[in-house]
Amino acid sequence: MSLVSQESQTEWQDQSLPARRPKRGVLGHARELFRLRHDKSTSRVGLAAVCFVGLFSLIGGRLIHLAVTSENTSEVRRAASSEISAARPDIVDRNGEVLATDVKMVSVFAEPRNIVDKDEAVELLTAVLPDLDATDLRNKLGTKKGFVWVKREITPRQQAEVHRLGIPGIGFLPENKRVYPNAEAAAHVLGFANVDNVGIAGIEKYIDSMGLQDLNGAGFNISAADLKPIQLSLDLRAQHALRDELAKGMAKFKAKATAGAILDVNTGEIIALVSLPDYDPNNPVDALDKDRINRINVGVFEMGSTFKALTVAMALDSGKYNINSTFDARSGLRYGKFTIGDYHPTRRVLSTPEVFVHSSNIGTARMALGIGVEGHKAFLRKMGQLTRLETELPESALPIVPPRWGELNTMTIAFGHGLAVAPLQALSAVGALVNGGIMIKPTFLKRTVEEARQNALQVLKPETSEAMRYVMRLNASTPEGSAGNASIAGFFVGGKTGTAEKVINGRYAKNKNFTTFTAVVPADKPKYVFLTIMDEPQAVEGTYGFSTAGWNAAPVTGNIIERIAPLLGVPPRFEPPAQPFPLMSRLGAWGSNR
């Protein structure tokens, strides 16, 4: 091949290959991309979009990471959620007066991992909140937790002072605080809620048992405005007056404790309940003190002679005895080595009303023996005296029943010794004795007569109920009766006293009495039953050395009736009813011609 041909071929090859371009780095490519050329605009927009998407993805991912994994945020959120769901419904009395409500408070929390100088934080916080324990606070802030409480429920001034400190990692959370505007009034019924707004006792605990805490636990955000108020059967006016009169009686008779309750016999509503000494549910530091128990619901006591009302009702309702039956009380009733006698012996044969009025142990023991042990037990069970009385209040007591119940037990229980019950149980039974014989379960919630009668039981004949009203009225209106000190003019009161010696270390203590008084108002057409109990009252001036119920529980009950009955719509009547007990008059019962 010639030299010319080789040169031509080389030239042709050089012309067919593209010219080589100088190499460019990343910077060069970027400059080339952002040169103001029309053919580069699409690439620029695409790159900008990728950058923005990447940036926002990074920020969003970080936020999601913090929300999901940050212990600080999650714990604060949980605390806030708990606060919102801890709202409780208002509690009001039968007339709409507020007994318990929520108010907004602020609590201080810390995020220990965000506090730079923990010693300085402790020093500053304890200076503003002097009741904080410095050592405890230092231990809290020394943890790796994302959330700890510093102080619950601070004042607005304290909040402002803590805020001015400007400590990073210190914050505030709103909370609901339970407040009881009437202080001690109805404390044993209301109970109280703790710092986390959880019900600890009484109606507050009942509210939680109805499902409120289940909703809270499920994370539902409940506010007080979403919850219907709980309306109780209590009357705040009667509650205040009852507490005041019991406090006066406790001081006058130097009693260890006292208690009282008022029951609407037609609805079973508890209109008032007081047990002294009590406590302030706003600061329930003394609530667990053994002397501050709810003696009406939680205490169990031998009710003494007030139980004779049940024995007489049992005898009359059995058909074996009637209002004109007689019982031999000329001498003591012997049973083995035991002899039953009367406190004020008459030493004669007594009619049924006289057994009640003279409070004869012998007469009531003979009645119970006539009915028999099994009949006696069946009657008391029917009247709710042998099982736990269940109401809305979670706190209630089992009666103390003899493990081996024989004839001697029946004889002593007939006059109120040997069986211990909660006073509310006894009060409920007396309500049935006088309201026509209908056993209505007591309630602390407001209800109508129709609602009360839906599940009520007829436990006595109506004529037996009239006889019981009659003998209770006789006991308050005749000189022989023990209820004269409670017979307030104009209210046609009937009643029964009861005095029992307290059991101390398994023995009856002669100098420690537990006295009771049960009153029905008015006796011809009962509306309310009043109960007063006094624990270890003393003989004082004017009682002639006696510390029995007729000298203390009875006059205190009289003062209560005089003050409260008009508030409850029972005005005084100064003309006695014409025919209050028509059946007793027709049968010629003892005392009906007086």
Coordinates of C-alpha atoms in Angstrom, one line a residue:
M1 CA 0.0 0.0 0.0
S2 CA 1.3 3.4 -0.9
L3 CA 2.1 6.1 1.5
V4 CA -0.7 8.3 0.1
S5 CA -3.3 5.6 0.8
Q6 CA -2.2 5.2 4.3
E7 CA -2.5 8.9 5.0
S8 CA -6.0 9.1 3.5
Q9 CA -7.2 6.2 5.6
T10 CA -5.8 7.9 8.8
E11 CA -7.5 11.1 7.9
W12 CA -10.8 9.4 7.3
Q13 CA -10.6 7.6 10.7
D14 CA -9.8 10.8 12.5
Q15 CA -12.8 12.5 10.9
S16 CA -15.2 9.7 11.9
L17 CA -14.3 9.8 15.7
P18 CA -15.8 12.6 18.0
A19 CA -13.4 15.1 19.4
R20 CA -12.3 14.5 23.0
R21 CA -13.6 16.9 25.7
P22 CA -11.7 17.9 28.7
K23 CA -12.7 16.1 32.0
R24 CA -14.9 18.0 34.5
G25 CA -15.4 17.4 38.2
V26 CA -18.6 17.6 40.3
L27 CA -18.1 21.4 40.6
G28 CA -17.9 21.7 36.9
H29 CA -21.0 19.7 36.3
A30 CA -22.9 21.9 38.8
R31 CA -21.7 25.0 37.0
E32 CA -22.7 23.5 33.7
L33 CA -26.2 22.6 35.1
F34 CA -26.9 26.1 36.4
R35 CA -25.7 27.9 33.3
L36 CA -28.5 30.0 31.9
R37 CA -29.4 27.7 29.1
H38 CA -32.9 26.7 28.1
D39 CA -32.0 23.0 27.6
K40 CA -30.8 22.8 31.2
S41 CA -34.0 24.1 33.0
T42 CA -35.7 20.7 33.4
S43 CA -32.7 19.2 35.2
R44 CA -32.5 22.2 37.5
V45 CA -36.1 21.9 38.5
G46 CA -35.7 18.2 39.1
L47 CA -32.7 18.7 41.3
A48 CA -34.4 21.4 43.3
A49 CA -37.4 19.1 43.9
V50 CA -35.2 16.3 45.0
C51 CA -33.4 18.6 47.5
F52 CA -36.6 19.9 49.0
V53 CA -38.1 16.4 49.3
G54 CA -35.0 15.2 51.0
L55 CA -35.0 18.1 53.4
F56 CA -38.6 17.8 54.4
S57 CA -38.3 14.0 54.7
L58 CA -35.4 14.5 57.1
I59 CA -37.4 16.9 59.2
G60 CA -40.5 14.8 59.2
G61 CA -38.6 11.6 60.0
R62 CA -37.0 13.4 63.0
L63 CA -40.4 14.6 64.2
I64 CA -41.8 11.1 63.9
H65 CA -38.8 9.6 65.7
L66 CA -39.2 12.1 68.5
A67 CA -42.9 11.4 68.8
V68 CA -42.6 7.7 68.8
T69 CA -39.3 7.1 70.6
S70 CA -38.7 10.1 72.8
E71 CA -39.3 9.1 76.4
N72 CA -39.6 12.8 77.4
T73 CA -42.4 13.6 74.9
S74 CA -44.3 10.4 75.5
E75 CA -44.3 10.6 79.2
V76 CA -45.4 14.3 79.2
R77 CA -48.1 13.3 76.8
R78 CA -49.2 10.4 79.0
A79 CA -49.3 12.7 82.0
A80 CA -51.3 15.3 80.1
S81 CA -53.7 12.6 78.9
S82 CA -54.1 11.2 82.4
E83 CA -54.9 14.7 83.6
I84 CA -57.6 15.2 81.0
S85 CA -59.3 11.9 81.7
A86 CA -59.2 12.3 85.5
A87 CA -62.1 14.7 85.6
R88 CA -64.9 13.6 87.9
P89 CA -68.6 14.4 87.9
D90 CA -70.0 16.9 90.4
I91 CA -71.8 15.4 93.4
V92 CA -74.9 17.4 94.5
D93 CA -77.4 17.0 97.2
R94 CA -81.2 16.4 96.6
N95 CA -81.7 20.1 96.1
G96 CA -78.8 20.6 93.7
E97 CA -76.3 22.0 96.2
V98 CA -72.7 21.2 95.3
L99 CA -71.1 18.7 97.6
A100 CA -68.0 17.9 95.5
T101 CA -66.6 19.4 92.4
D102 CA -63.4 19.7 90.3
V103 CA -61.2 22.8 90.1
K104 CA -58.2 23.4 87.8
M105 CA -54.8 23.3 89.4
V106 CA -51.3 23.3 88.0
S107 CA -48.5 20.9 88.9
V108 CA -44.7 21.2 88.3
F109 CA -42.8 18.5 86.5
A110 CA -39.2 18.0 85.4
E111 CA -37.4 16.4 82.6
P112 CA -34.2 15.3 84.3
R113 CA -32.2 14.6 81.1
N114 CA -32.8 18.2 80.0
I115 CA -31.6 19.8 83.3
V116 CA -28.0 21.0 82.9
D117 CA -27.2 21.9 86.5
K118 CA -29.2 19.7 88.8
D119 CA -27.8 21.1 92.1
E120 CA -28.6 24.7 91.0
A121 CA -32.1 23.5 90.0
V122 CA -32.7 21.9 93.4
E123 CA -31.5 25.0 95.2
L124 CA -33.7 27.4 93.2
L125 CA -36.8 25.2 93.4
T126 CA -36.6 24.6 97.2
A127 CA -36.2 28.3 97.7
V128 CA -39.5 28.9 95.9
L129 CA -41.2 25.8 97.1
P130 CA -39.8 25.5 100.7
D131 CA -41.9 22.4 101.6
L132 CA -40.0 20.3 99.0
D133 CA -37.5 17.8 100.4
A134 CA -34.2 18.7 98.8
T135 CA -32.7 15.3 99.1
D136 CA -35.8 13.6 97.5
L137 CA -35.8 16.2 94.7
R138 CA -32.1 15.8 94.0
N139 CA -32.6 12.0 93.7
K140 CA -35.5 12.5 91.3
L141 CA -33.5 14.9 89.1
G142 CA -30.5 12.5 89.2
T143 CA -32.4 9.8 87.3
K144 CA -32.4 9.3 83.6
K145 CA -36.1 9.5 83.4
G146 CA -37.8 11.7 80.9
F147 CA -40.5 12.9 83.4
V148 CA -40.9 13.2 87.1
W149 CA -43.2 15.2 89.3
V150 CA -41.7 18.0 91.3
K151 CA -44.8 19.2 93.2
R152 CA -48.5 18.6 92.6
E153 CA -51.1 21.3 92.9
I154 CA -49.3 24.5 93.4
T155 CA -50.8 28.0 93.7
P156 CA -50.8 30.6 90.9
R157 CA -48.2 32.6 92.8
Q158 CA -46.0 29.6 93.1
Q159 CA -46.4 28.9 89.4
A160 CA -45.3 32.5 88.6
E161 CA -42.3 32.2 90.8
V162 CA -41.2 28.9 89.4
H163 CA -41.7 30.3 85.9
R164 CA -39.4 33.3 86.6
L165 CA -36.6 30.9 87.6
G166 CA -36.3 30.0 83.9
I167 CA -34.9 26.5 84.5
P168 CA -34.7 24.4 81.3
G169 CA -36.4 21.1 81.7
I170 CA -39.0 22.4 84.2
G171 CA -42.6 22.7 83.1
F172 CA -46.2 22.8 84.2
L173 CA -49.2 20.5 83.6
P174 CA -52.9 21.4 84.4
E175 CA -54.7 18.9 86.7
N176 CA -58.1 18.5 88.2
K177 CA -58.3 18.8 92.0
R178 CA -61.3 17.5 93.9
V179 CA -62.7 20.1 96.2
Y180 CA -65.4 19.7 98.9
P181 CA -66.9 23.1 99.5
N182 CA -68.7 22.1 102.7
A183 CA -65.7 20.7 104.5
E184 CA -66.7 18.0 107.0
A185 CA -70.3 17.9 106.0
A186 CA -71.2 14.5 104.7
A187 CA -67.6 13.4 104.8
H188 CA -68.4 9.7 105.5
V189 CA -70.9 9.6 102.7
L190 CA -68.8 11.4 100.1
G191 CA -65.5 9.8 100.9
F192 CA -62.6 11.5 99.1
A193 CA -60.4 11.3 96.0
N194 CA -56.6 11.2 96.1
V195 CA -54.1 13.5 94.4
D196 CA -54.6 11.6 91.1
N197 CA -58.4 12.2 91.4
V198 CA -59.2 8.5 92.0
G199 CA -62.0 7.8 94.4
I200 CA -60.7 6.2 97.6
A201 CA -63.9 5.8 99.7
G202 CA -67.6 6.6 99.9
I203 CA -69.6 7.8 96.9
E204 CA -66.3 8.9 95.2
K205 CA -65.2 5.2 95.1
Y206 CA -68.7 4.2 94.0
I207 CA -68.5 6.5 91.0
D208 CA -65.2 4.8 89.9
S209 CA -66.8 1.4 90.4
M210 CA -69.5 2.4 87.9
G211 CA -66.9 2.6 85.1
L212 CA -65.3 6.0 85.3
Q213 CA -61.8 4.6 85.9
D214 CA -62.3 2.1 83.1
L215 CA -62.9 5.0 80.7
N216 CA -59.8 6.8 82.1
G217 CA -57.7 3.7 81.7
A218 CA -58.8 3.3 78.1
G219 CA -57.6 6.9 77.4
F220 CA -60.9 8.6 76.8
N221 CA -60.5 12.3 77.4
I222 CA -63.4 13.1 79.7
S223 CA -64.1 16.6 81.1
A224 CA -66.4 17.4 84.0
A225 CA -68.7 19.1 81.5
D226 CA -69.3 15.7 79.8
L227 CA -70.4 14.0 83.0
K228 CA -73.8 14.3 84.5
P229 CA -73.8 15.3 88.2
I230 CA -74.4 12.5 90.8
Q231 CA -77.5 13.5 92.8
L232 CA -77.6 12.1 96.3
S233 CA -80.5 11.7 98.6
L234 CA -78.8 13.8 101.3
D235 CA -80.3 17.2 102.2
L236 CA -77.3 19.5 103.0
R237 CA -79.4 21.6 105.4
A238 CA -80.4 18.6 107.4
Q239 CA -76.8 17.4 107.2
H240 CA -75.4 20.6 108.8
A241 CA -78.1 20.6 111.5
L242 CA -77.6 17.0 112.4
R243 CA -73.9 17.4 112.7
D244 CA -74.3 20.5 114.8
E245 CA -76.7 18.8 117.3
L246 CA -74.7 15.7 117.5
A247 CA -71.5 17.7 118.3
K248 CA -73.4 19.6 121.0
G249 CA -74.7 16.3 122.5
M250 CA -71.2 14.7 122.3
A251 CA -69.7 17.6 124.2
K252 CA -72.5 17.8 126.8
F253 CA -72.5 14.1 127.6
K254 CA -68.7 13.7 127.3
A255 CA -69.1 10.8 124.8
K256 CA -66.2 9.1 123.1
A257 CA -68.1 9.3 119.8
T258 CA -71.6 9.9 118.4
A259 CA -73.5 9.3 115.2
G260 CA -76.9 9.8 113.6
A261 CA -78.9 9.2 110.5
I262 CA -82.3 10.2 109.0
L263 CA -84.2 7.8 106.8
D264 CA -87.2 8.5 104.6
V265 CA -89.4 5.5 105.4
N266 CA -91.4 5.7 102.1
T267 CA -88.4 5.9 99.7
G268 CA -85.5 4.4 101.7
E269 CA -83.5 7.5 101.0
I270 CA -80.8 8.5 103.6
I271 CA -81.6 12.2 104.1
A272 CA -78.6 12.8 106.5
L273 CA -75.8 10.7 108.0
V274 CA -73.1 11.9 110.4
S275 CA -70.5 10.1 112.4
L276 CA -68.3 12.1 114.9
P277 CA -65.5 12.5 115.1
D278 CA -65.2 12.9 111.3
Y279 CA -62.6 14.5 109.0
D280 CA -62.3 17.1 106.2
P281 CA -62.2 15.3 102.8
N282 CA -60.2 18.3 101.4
N283 CA -57.3 17.1 103.7
P284 CA -58.2 13.5 104.7
V285 CA -55.1 12.9 106.8
D286 CA -57.2 11.6 109.7
A287 CA -59.6 9.5 107.6
L288 CA -58.1 6.2 108.6
D289 CA -58.0 7.0 112.3
K290 CA -60.0 4.2 114.1
D291 CA -62.1 6.7 116.0
R292 CA -63.2 8.4 112.8
I293 CA -64.9 5.4 111.1
N294 CA -68.4 5.6 109.8
R295 CA -70.2 4.1 112.8
I296 CA -73.5 4.0 111.0
N297 CA -72.3 1.9 108.1
V298 CA -69.0 0.3 109.1
G299 CA -69.4 -0.2 112.9
V300 CA -71.2 -3.2 114.3
F301 CA -72.8 -2.9 117.7
E302 CA -75.3 -4.7 120.0
M303 CA -78.2 -2.3 119.6
G304 CA -79.7 -3.0 123.0
S305 CA -83.4 -2.5 123.7
T306 CA -84.1 -0.9 120.3
F307 CA -84.0 -4.5 119.1
K308 CA -87.1 -5.2 121.2
A309 CA -89.2 -3.4 118.5
L310 CA -88.2 -6.3 116.1
T311 CA -89.1 -8.9 118.7
V312 CA -92.5 -7.4 119.4
A313 CA -93.2 -7.1 115.7
M314 CA -92.2 -10.7 115.2
A315 CA -94.5 -11.9 117.9
L316 CA -97.5 -9.9 116.6
D317 CA -96.9 -10.8 113.0
S318 CA -96.7 -14.5 113.7
G319 CA -100.3 -14.7 114.7
K320 CA -99.4 -16.5 117.9
Y321 CA -99.6 -13.3 119.9
N322 CA -101.7 -10.2 119.7
I323 CA -101.8 -6.7 121.1
N324 CA -103.7 -8.0 124.2
S325 CA -101.5 -11.0 124.9
T326 CA -99.9 -11.1 128.3
F327 CA -96.4 -12.2 129.6
D328 CA -95.3 -13.2 133.1
A329 CA -92.6 -10.8 134.3
R330 CA -93.2 -11.4 138.1
S331 CA -89.8 -13.0 138.5
G332 CA -86.6 -13.5 136.6
L333 CA -86.5 -16.0 133.7
R334 CA -84.1 -18.8 134.4
Y335 CA -82.2 -20.8 131.7
G336 CA -79.7 -23.2 133.1
K337 CA -77.3 -21.2 135.3
F338 CA -78.4 -17.9 133.7
T339 CA -81.2 -15.7 135.0
I340 CA -82.7 -12.9 132.8
G341 CA -84.1 -10.0 134.7
D342 CA -85.5 -6.5 134.0
Y343 CA -83.6 -3.2 134.5
H344 CA -86.7 -1.7 136.0
P345 CA -88.7 -4.7 137.3
T346 CA -92.4 -4.4 137.5
R347 CA -92.9 -7.9 139.1
R348 CA -96.2 -8.5 137.5
V349 CA -97.9 -9.8 134.3
L350 CA -97.5 -7.4 131.4
S351 CA -99.5 -6.9 128.2
T352 CA -97.8 -6.6 124.9
P353 CA -97.7 -2.8 124.9
E354 CA -96.5 -2.8 128.5
V355 CA -93.6 -5.2 127.6
F356 CA -92.5 -2.6 125.1
V357 CA -93.1 0.5 127.2
H358 CA -91.4 -1.0 130.3
S359 CA -88.7 -2.4 128.1
S360 CA -89.0 -5.8 129.7
N361 CA -86.2 -8.2 129.0
I362 CA -88.3 -11.0 130.5
G363 CA -91.3 -10.3 128.3
T364 CA -89.4 -10.1 125.0
A365 CA -87.4 -13.2 125.9
R366 CA -90.7 -15.1 126.4
M367 CA -92.0 -13.8 123.1
A368 CA -88.9 -15.1 121.2
L369 CA -89.0 -18.5 122.9
G370 CA -92.6 -18.8 121.9
I371 CA -91.6 -18.3 118.3
G372 CA -88.7 -20.6 118.5
V373 CA -85.0 -20.4 117.4
E374 CA -85.6 -21.2 113.7
G375 CA -88.6 -18.8 113.5
H376 CA -86.6 -16.1 115.2
K377 CA -83.6 -16.5 112.8
A378 CA -85.9 -16.6 109.8
F379 CA -87.6 -13.3 110.9
L380 CA -84.3 -11.5 111.5
R381 CA -83.0 -12.7 108.2
K382 CA -86.2 -11.4 106.5
M383 CA -85.6 -8.1 108.2
G384 CA -82.0 -7.9 106.9
Q385 CA -80.3 -8.3 110.2
L386 CA -78.2 -11.4 109.5
T387 CA -76.5 -10.5 106.2
R388 CA -74.3 -7.6 105.1
L389 CA -76.4 -4.5 104.1
E390 CA -75.2 -3.4 100.7
T391 CA -75.7 0.3 99.6
E392 CA -73.9 2.6 97.2
L393 CA -71.2 3.1 99.8
P394 CA -68.4 0.4 99.3
E395 CA -67.8 0.4 103.1
S396 CA -70.1 -1.9 105.0
A397 CA -69.8 -4.4 107.8
L398 CA -71.0 -8.0 108.3
P399 CA -73.1 -8.5 111.3
I400 CA -71.6 -10.6 114.1
V401 CA -73.9 -13.6 114.4
P402 CA -73.5 -16.4 117.1
P403 CA -71.8 -19.4 115.5
R404 CA -74.0 -21.7 117.5
W405 CA -77.4 -20.2 117.9
G406 CA -79.5 -21.9 120.6
E407 CA -82.4 -21.0 122.8
L408 CA -80.3 -18.9 125.2
N409 CA -79.1 -16.9 122.1
T410 CA -82.6 -16.3 121.0
M411 CA -83.6 -15.1 124.5
T412 CA -80.7 -12.5 124.7
I413 CA -81.0 -11.4 121.1
A414 CA -84.7 -10.7 121.7
F415 CA -83.7 -7.8 123.9
G416 CA -80.6 -6.7 121.9
H417 CA -77.6 -8.6 123.3
G418 CA -75.6 -11.3 121.5
L419 CA -76.1 -10.0 117.9
A420 CA -74.1 -7.1 116.6
V421 CA -75.3 -5.2 113.4
A422 CA -74.5 -2.0 111.6
P423 CA -76.8 0.8 112.9
L424 CA -78.0 1.4 109.3
Q425 CA -79.3 -2.2 109.2
A426 CA -81.4 -1.6 112.4
L427 CA -82.6 1.7 111.1
S428 CA -83.7 0.1 107.8
A429 CA -85.7 -2.6 109.7
V430 CA -87.4 0.0 111.9
G431 CA -88.4 1.8 108.7
A432 CA -90.2 -1.3 107.6
L433 CA -91.9 -1.7 111.0
V434 CA -93.6 1.7 110.7
N435 CA -94.2 2.3 106.9
G436 CA -96.9 -0.4 106.5
G437 CA -94.5 -3.4 106.7
I438 CA -92.6 -2.8 103.4
M439 CA -88.8 -3.6 103.4
I440 CA -87.1 -0.9 101.2
K441 CA -83.4 -1.2 100.6
P442 CA -81.7 2.1 101.8
T443 CA -80.1 4.3 99.2
F444 CA -77.8 7.3 99.1
L445 CA -79.1 8.3 95.7
K446 CA -82.3 10.4 95.2
R447 CA -85.3 8.4 94.0
T448 CA -89.1 8.5 94.0
V449 CA -91.6 6.4 96.0
E450 CA -92.4 4.5 92.8
E451 CA -88.8 3.6 92.1
A452 CA -88.4 2.5 95.7
R453 CA -91.4 0.2 95.6
Q454 CA -90.3 -1.7 92.5
N455 CA -88.0 -4.1 94.4
A456 CA -89.5 -3.7 97.9
L457 CA -90.9 -6.6 99.9
Q458 CA -93.9 -6.8 102.1
V459 CA -92.4 -8.3 105.2
L460 CA -95.1 -7.5 107.8
K461 CA -98.9 -7.2 107.8
P462 CA -100.2 -3.6 107.7
E463 CA -102.0 -4.2 111.1
T464 CA -98.7 -5.2 112.6
S465 CA -97.1 -2.0 111.4
E466 CA -100.0 0.0 113.0
A467 CA -99.4 -1.8 116.3
M468 CA -95.7 -0.9 116.2
R469 CA -96.4 2.7 115.5
Y470 CA -98.9 2.6 118.4
V471 CA -96.5 1.1 121.0
M472 CA -93.7 3.5 119.9
R473 CA -96.0 6.5 120.4
L474 CA -97.0 5.1 123.8
N475 CA -93.4 4.9 124.8
A476 CA -93.0 8.6 124.1
S477 CA -96.3 9.8 125.5
T478 CA -96.8 7.9 128.7
P479 CA -95.0 8.5 132.0
E480 CA -93.9 4.9 132.1
G481 CA -92.1 5.2 128.7
S482 CA -88.4 5.9 128.3
A483 CA -88.8 8.1 125.2
G484 CA -90.4 11.1 126.9
N485 CA -87.2 13.2 126.6
A486 CA -87.6 13.0 122.8
S487 CA -91.3 13.8 122.7
I488 CA -91.2 17.3 121.2
A489 CA -94.6 19.0 121.2
G490 CA -96.3 19.2 117.9
F491 CA -94.4 16.4 116.1
F492 CA -96.3 13.3 117.5
V493 CA -93.1 11.5 118.1
G494 CA -92.8 7.7 118.7
G495 CA -89.6 6.0 119.8
K496 CA -87.5 3.4 121.5
T497 CA -84.4 3.7 123.6
G498 CA -81.6 1.1 123.8
T499 CA -78.7 0.8 126.2
A500 CA -76.1 -2.0 125.8
E501 CA -72.9 -2.6 127.7
K502 CA -69.9 -2.6 125.5
V503 CA -67.9 -5.8 125.1
I504 CA -64.3 -5.1 126.1
N505 CA -61.8 -8.0 125.8
G506 CA -64.7 -10.5 125.6
R507 CA -66.5 -9.2 128.7
Y508 CA -69.3 -6.8 129.2
A509 CA -68.0 -3.6 130.8
K510 CA -70.5 -2.2 133.4
N511 CA -69.2 1.4 133.1
K512 CA -69.1 1.6 129.3
N513 CA -72.4 2.0 127.6
F514 CA -73.5 2.2 124.0
T515 CA -76.8 4.1 123.8
T516 CA -79.2 4.4 121.0
F517 CA -82.5 6.0 120.2
T518 CA -84.8 5.4 117.3
A519 CA -87.6 7.9 116.7
V520 CA -90.5 7.9 114.1
V521 CA -92.0 11.2 113.0
P522 CA -94.9 11.6 112.9
A523 CA -96.1 8.3 114.5
D524 CA -99.5 8.3 112.9
K525 CA -98.3 8.7 109.3
P526 CA -94.6 8.2 109.4
K527 CA -92.3 10.1 107.0
Y528 CA -88.9 9.8 108.7
V529 CA -87.1 7.7 111.2
F530 CA -84.3 9.3 113.2
L531 CA -81.4 7.3 114.7
T532 CA -79.0 8.6 117.3
I533 CA -76.1 6.6 118.9
M534 CA -73.7 7.6 121.6
D535 CA -70.5 5.8 122.4
E536 CA -69.6 5.8 126.1
P537 CA -71.7 8.8 127.2
Q538 CA -71.1 9.9 130.8
A539 CA -73.5 10.7 133.7
V540 CA -73.5 14.5 133.9
E541 CA -75.4 17.2 135.9
G542 CA -79.1 16.7 135.4
T543 CA -79.0 12.9 134.6
Y544 CA -79.0 11.9 138.3
G545 CA -76.1 9.6 137.8
F546 CA -77.5 7.7 134.8
S547 CA -75.8 7.3 131.5
T548 CA -78.6 5.2 129.8
A549 CA -80.2 6.2 126.5
G550 CA -83.2 7.9 128.0
W551 CA -80.9 10.5 129.5
N552 CA -78.6 11.2 126.6
A553 CA -79.5 9.8 123.2
A554 CA -83.2 10.6 123.6
P555 CA -82.9 14.3 124.4
V556 CA -80.3 14.7 121.6
T557 CA -82.8 13.1 119.2
G558 CA -85.5 15.5 120.4
N559 CA -83.3 18.5 119.6
I560 CA -82.6 17.1 116.2
I561 CA -86.3 16.5 115.4
E562 CA -87.3 20.0 116.6
R563 CA -84.7 21.6 114.4
I564 CA -84.8 19.4 111.2
A565 CA -88.4 18.1 110.9
P566 CA -89.7 21.6 109.7
L567 CA -86.9 21.7 107.1
L568 CA -88.1 18.4 105.7
G569 CA -91.7 19.5 105.3
V570 CA -93.0 18.2 108.7
P571 CA -94.5 21.3 110.4
P572 CA -95.6 21.1 114.0
R573 CA -99.2 20.2 114.7
F574 CA -100.5 21.3 118.0
E575 CA -103.8 19.5 117.7
P576 CA -103.3 15.7 118.0
P577 CA -104.8 13.6 115.3
A578 CA -108.4 12.4 116.0
Q579 CA -108.0 8.7 115.3
P580 CA -104.2 8.0 114.8
F581 CA -104.5 4.2 115.5
P582 CA -108.1 3.1 114.7
L583 CA -107.4 -0.7 114.9
M584 CA -105.7 -0.4 118.3
S585 CA -108.7 1.6 119.6
R586 CA -111.1 -1.0 118.3
L587 CA -109.2 -3.8 119.9
G588 CA -109.0 -2.0 123.2
A589 CA -105.2 -2.2 123.5
W590 CA -103.6 -1.1 126.7
G591 CA -103.2 2.6 126.8
S592 CA -105.7 3.3 124.0
N593 CA -108.1 5.0 126.4
R594 CA -105.5 7.5 127.7

